Amino acid sequence: MRPSSVPPFSELIGDCQRSAVHLEMRDTYEGYDDGGRFAEWKRAGGITPAFAEDFRPWMETVREAVGRGVEMRRARVVSEPVTDYIRFEHEASHLNQEAGEQVRWLPRRDAATLLLPGADLWIFDDRLIRFGHFTGNGALDCNEMCDDPAVIKKFSEAFEAVWQRATPHERFTV
C-alpha cells in the first residue's frame, strides 16, 4: 500500500475503463464536509439550489465517466436509525443518480455476516483500490492506494456481496 503516492480522483476516474465502485461504511462524514453543505442542509431544512450547484462538478465527473462506458456504483452501509448526516446523503443521492451513478443502501445489521474492509474504498476496474481513512468525526485523514491483486479480489467480492443485499436508493427509506 502506498499512502504517499495517491493520484487525484480525477486522474483515477479518468484512467478508468469499465467500473468504479465506492463502498461507504461510516455514519457521518461531517468532518469532511467541504463547503459546509451538511450545515446548510440543516439550516435550510433540505437540499437547496445552491447545494445542487455546488454538486455540479461531481455530477459532470460522473456523467463524463458513464458517457464513456464506466459503470459507477455506490453502496452505503448504515446504522439504523440513521444519523442526520445519512438523512442528508439520502436526500442528495438523487443528484448522484441523475448523473448516472447507481446508489444502494444496506442497513449495518444486514451486513453483519459479510466480511467487509475496515475503511471506505473506491475500486477502479478491479485493478486498483483507493482506501479512504477517516477520523472519528468523519474528517478525511488520508487516502491509500493498493494494487495487490489478492486484496483487490477480496474487496471486489465484498463490494458485490454488499451490492446484492443492498436496497436501491429509490426504495430505501430513512
Short mmCIF file of C-alpha atoms in Angstrom, two decimals:
data_model
loop_
_atom_site.label_atom_id
_atom_site.label_comp_id
_atom_site.label_asym_id
_atom_site.label_seq_id
_atom_site.Cartn_x
_atom_site.Cartn_y
_atom_site.Cartn_z
CA MET A 1 0.00 0.00 0.00
CA ARG A 2 1.18 3.47 -0.87
CA PRO A 3 -0.21 6.32 1.26
CA SER A 4 2.27 8.83 -0.14
CA SER A 5 1.58 8.29 -3.85
CA VAL A 6 -2.16 8.78 -4.22
CA PRO A 7 -3.16 10.33 -7.55
CA PRO A 8 -6.05 12.79 -7.58
CA PHE A 9 -9.51 11.24 -8.00
CA SER A 10 -9.87 12.95 -11.40
CA GLU A 11 -6.86 11.02 -12.66
CA LEU A 12 -8.08 7.71 -11.21
CA ILE A 13 -11.55 8.03 -12.74
CA GLY A 14 -10.06 9.40 -15.96
CA ASP A 15 -7.99 6.23 -16.38
CA CYS A 16 -10.99 4.03 -15.59
CA GLN A 17 -12.39 1.95 -18.47
CA ARG A 18 -15.18 -0.30 -17.12
CA SER A 19 -16.19 0.21 -13.49
CA ALA A 20 -15.73 2.39 -10.45
CA VAL A 21 -17.36 1.21 -7.25
CA HIS A 22 -17.47 3.06 -3.94
CA LEU A 23 -18.14 1.43 -0.58
CA GLU A 24 -19.05 3.84 2.23
CA MET A 25 -19.02 2.43 5.75
CA ARG A 26 -19.43 5.46 8.04
CA ASP A 27 -22.48 7.09 9.63
CA THR A 28 -21.04 10.58 9.34
CA TYR A 29 -18.60 12.48 7.18
CA GLU A 30 -19.38 15.74 8.91
CA GLY A 31 -15.68 16.48 9.47
CA TYR A 32 -15.08 16.07 5.71
CA ASP A 33 -17.95 18.36 4.73
CA ASP A 34 -16.17 20.76 2.43
CA GLY A 35 -18.16 23.92 1.92
CA GLY A 36 -20.46 23.36 4.89
CA ARG A 37 -23.06 21.54 2.79
CA PHE A 38 -24.37 19.50 5.72
CA ALA A 39 -24.69 22.58 7.94
CA GLU A 40 -26.52 24.39 5.13
CA TRP A 41 -28.87 21.41 4.70
CA LYS A 42 -29.67 21.54 8.43
CA ARG A 43 -30.26 25.31 8.34
CA ALA A 44 -32.40 25.20 5.19
CA GLY A 45 -34.30 22.04 6.11
CA GLY A 46 -33.39 20.37 2.83
CA ILE A 47 -31.36 20.44 -0.36
CA THR A 48 -31.10 23.96 -1.75
CA PRO A 49 -30.44 25.12 -5.32
CA ALA A 50 -27.02 26.34 -4.09
CA PHE A 51 -26.21 22.81 -2.92
CA ALA A 52 -27.20 21.39 -6.30
CA GLU A 53 -24.94 23.96 -7.97
CA ASP A 54 -22.03 23.05 -5.66
CA PHE A 55 -22.60 19.39 -6.55
CA ARG A 56 -22.39 20.08 -10.30
CA PRO A 57 -18.63 19.33 -10.67
CA TRP A 58 -19.19 15.84 -9.21
CA MET A 59 -22.16 15.29 -11.49
CA GLU A 60 -20.07 16.31 -14.50
CA THR A 61 -17.32 13.88 -13.44
CA VAL A 62 -19.87 11.06 -13.19
CA ARG A 63 -21.56 11.95 -16.49
CA GLU A 64 -18.22 12.01 -18.30
CA ALA A 65 -17.19 8.62 -16.92
CA VAL A 66 -20.58 7.00 -17.53
CA GLY A 67 -20.66 8.54 -21.00
CA ARG A 68 -17.51 6.66 -21.96
CA GLY A 69 -18.88 3.38 -20.61
CA VAL A 70 -17.77 3.30 -16.97
CA GLU A 71 -20.38 1.80 -14.64
CA MET A 72 -20.35 3.77 -11.39
CA ARG A 73 -21.92 2.19 -8.30
CA ARG A 74 -22.02 3.43 -4.70
CA ALA A 75 -23.07 1.27 -1.75
CA ARG A 76 -23.58 2.71 1.71
CA VAL A 77 -23.61 0.57 4.85
CA VAL A 78 -25.54 2.50 7.50
CA SER A 79 -26.67 2.12 11.10
CA GLU A 80 -30.36 2.39 11.92
CA PRO A 81 -31.89 4.58 12.95
CA VAL A 82 -29.82 6.64 10.55
CA THR A 83 -27.88 9.73 11.58
CA ASP A 84 -28.81 13.19 10.36
CA TYR A 85 -25.77 13.04 8.11
CA ILE A 86 -27.13 9.90 6.42
CA ARG A 87 -30.52 11.62 6.02
CA PHE A 88 -28.66 14.43 4.25
CA GLU A 89 -26.82 11.99 1.97
CA HIS A 90 -30.04 10.12 1.24
CA GLU A 91 -31.84 13.30 0.25
CA ALA A 92 -28.97 14.39 -2.01
CA SER A 93 -28.48 10.99 -3.67
CA HIS A 94 -30.97 11.76 -6.44
CA LEU A 95 -28.25 14.05 -7.83
CA ASN A 96 -25.81 11.12 -7.98
CA GLN A 97 -28.44 9.13 -9.83
CA GLU A 98 -29.30 11.95 -12.24
CA ALA A 99 -25.63 11.99 -13.22
CA GLY A 100 -25.65 8.22 -13.88
CA GLU A 101 -24.32 6.77 -10.63
CA GLN A 102 -26.22 3.84 -9.14
CA VAL A 103 -26.75 4.04 -5.37
CA ARG A 104 -27.79 1.36 -2.89
CA TRP A 105 -28.17 1.25 0.89
CA LEU A 106 -27.55 -1.62 3.31
CA PRO A 107 -28.51 -1.46 6.98
CA ARG A 108 -25.49 -2.43 9.08
CA ARG A 109 -27.40 -5.26 10.78
CA ASP A 110 -27.92 -6.85 7.33
CA ALA A 111 -24.17 -6.68 6.73
CA ALA A 112 -23.24 -8.49 9.96
CA THR A 113 -22.35 -11.77 8.23
CA LEU A 114 -20.30 -10.12 5.47
CA LEU A 115 -16.53 -9.72 5.56
CA LEU A 116 -16.00 -6.02 4.99
CA PRO A 117 -12.98 -3.71 4.85
CA GLY A 118 -12.07 -1.51 7.78
CA ALA A 119 -12.11 1.60 5.58
CA ASP A 120 -14.15 3.19 2.84
CA LEU A 121 -12.86 2.43 -0.62
CA TRP A 122 -13.06 3.02 -4.34
CA ILE A 123 -12.21 0.14 -6.69
CA PHE A 124 -11.27 1.10 -10.25
CA ASP A 125 -11.64 -1.57 -12.97
CA ASP A 126 -10.90 -4.35 -10.45
CA ARG A 127 -7.24 -3.32 -10.72
CA LEU A 128 -6.71 -0.60 -8.15
CA ILE A 129 -8.15 0.37 -4.74
CA ARG A 130 -8.11 3.76 -3.10
CA PHE A 131 -8.83 3.38 0.62
CA GLY A 132 -10.17 6.43 2.47
CA HIS A 133 -9.10 6.64 6.11
CA PHE A 134 -11.27 8.95 8.23
CA THR A 135 -11.04 10.32 11.75
CA GLY A 136 -13.72 9.68 14.36
CA ASN A 137 -15.69 12.80 13.38
CA GLY A 138 -15.59 11.88 9.70
CA ALA A 139 -12.73 14.09 8.51
CA LEU A 140 -10.51 12.55 5.85
CA ASP A 141 -7.18 11.57 7.40
CA CYS A 142 -5.56 10.20 4.25
CA ASN A 143 -6.06 8.09 1.15
CA GLU A 144 -4.03 4.98 0.48
CA MET A 145 -3.56 3.04 -2.76
CA CYS A 146 -3.40 -0.71 -3.21
CA ASP A 147 -2.75 -2.68 -6.38
CA ASP A 148 -2.30 -6.11 -4.79
CA PRO A 149 -4.50 -8.49 -6.89
CA ALA A 150 -5.38 -10.65 -3.86
CA VAL A 151 -6.60 -7.64 -1.85
CA ILE A 152 -8.48 -6.26 -4.85
CA LYS A 153 -10.20 -9.62 -5.44
CA LYS A 154 -11.20 -9.88 -1.77
CA PHE A 155 -12.69 -6.38 -1.60
CA SER A 156 -14.33 -6.59 -5.02
CA GLU A 157 -16.13 -9.67 -3.71
CA ALA A 158 -17.02 -7.80 -0.52
CA PHE A 159 -18.48 -4.92 -2.52
CA GLU A 160 -20.52 -7.32 -4.68
CA ALA A 161 -21.88 -9.04 -1.56
CA VAL A 162 -23.00 -5.67 -0.18
CA TRP A 163 -24.46 -4.68 -3.55
CA GLN A 164 -26.53 -7.87 -3.77
CA ARG A 165 -28.05 -7.37 -0.29
CA ALA A 166 -28.50 -3.62 -0.53
CA THR A 167 -31.69 -1.79 -1.41
CA PRO A 168 -31.77 0.53 -4.43
CA HIS A 169 -31.91 4.19 -3.45
CA GLU A 170 -35.45 4.78 -4.70
CA ARG A 171 -36.79 2.01 -2.42
CA PHE A 172 -34.71 2.77 0.70
CA THR A 173 -36.37 4.96 3.31
CA VAL A 174 -34.69 6.79 6.15
#
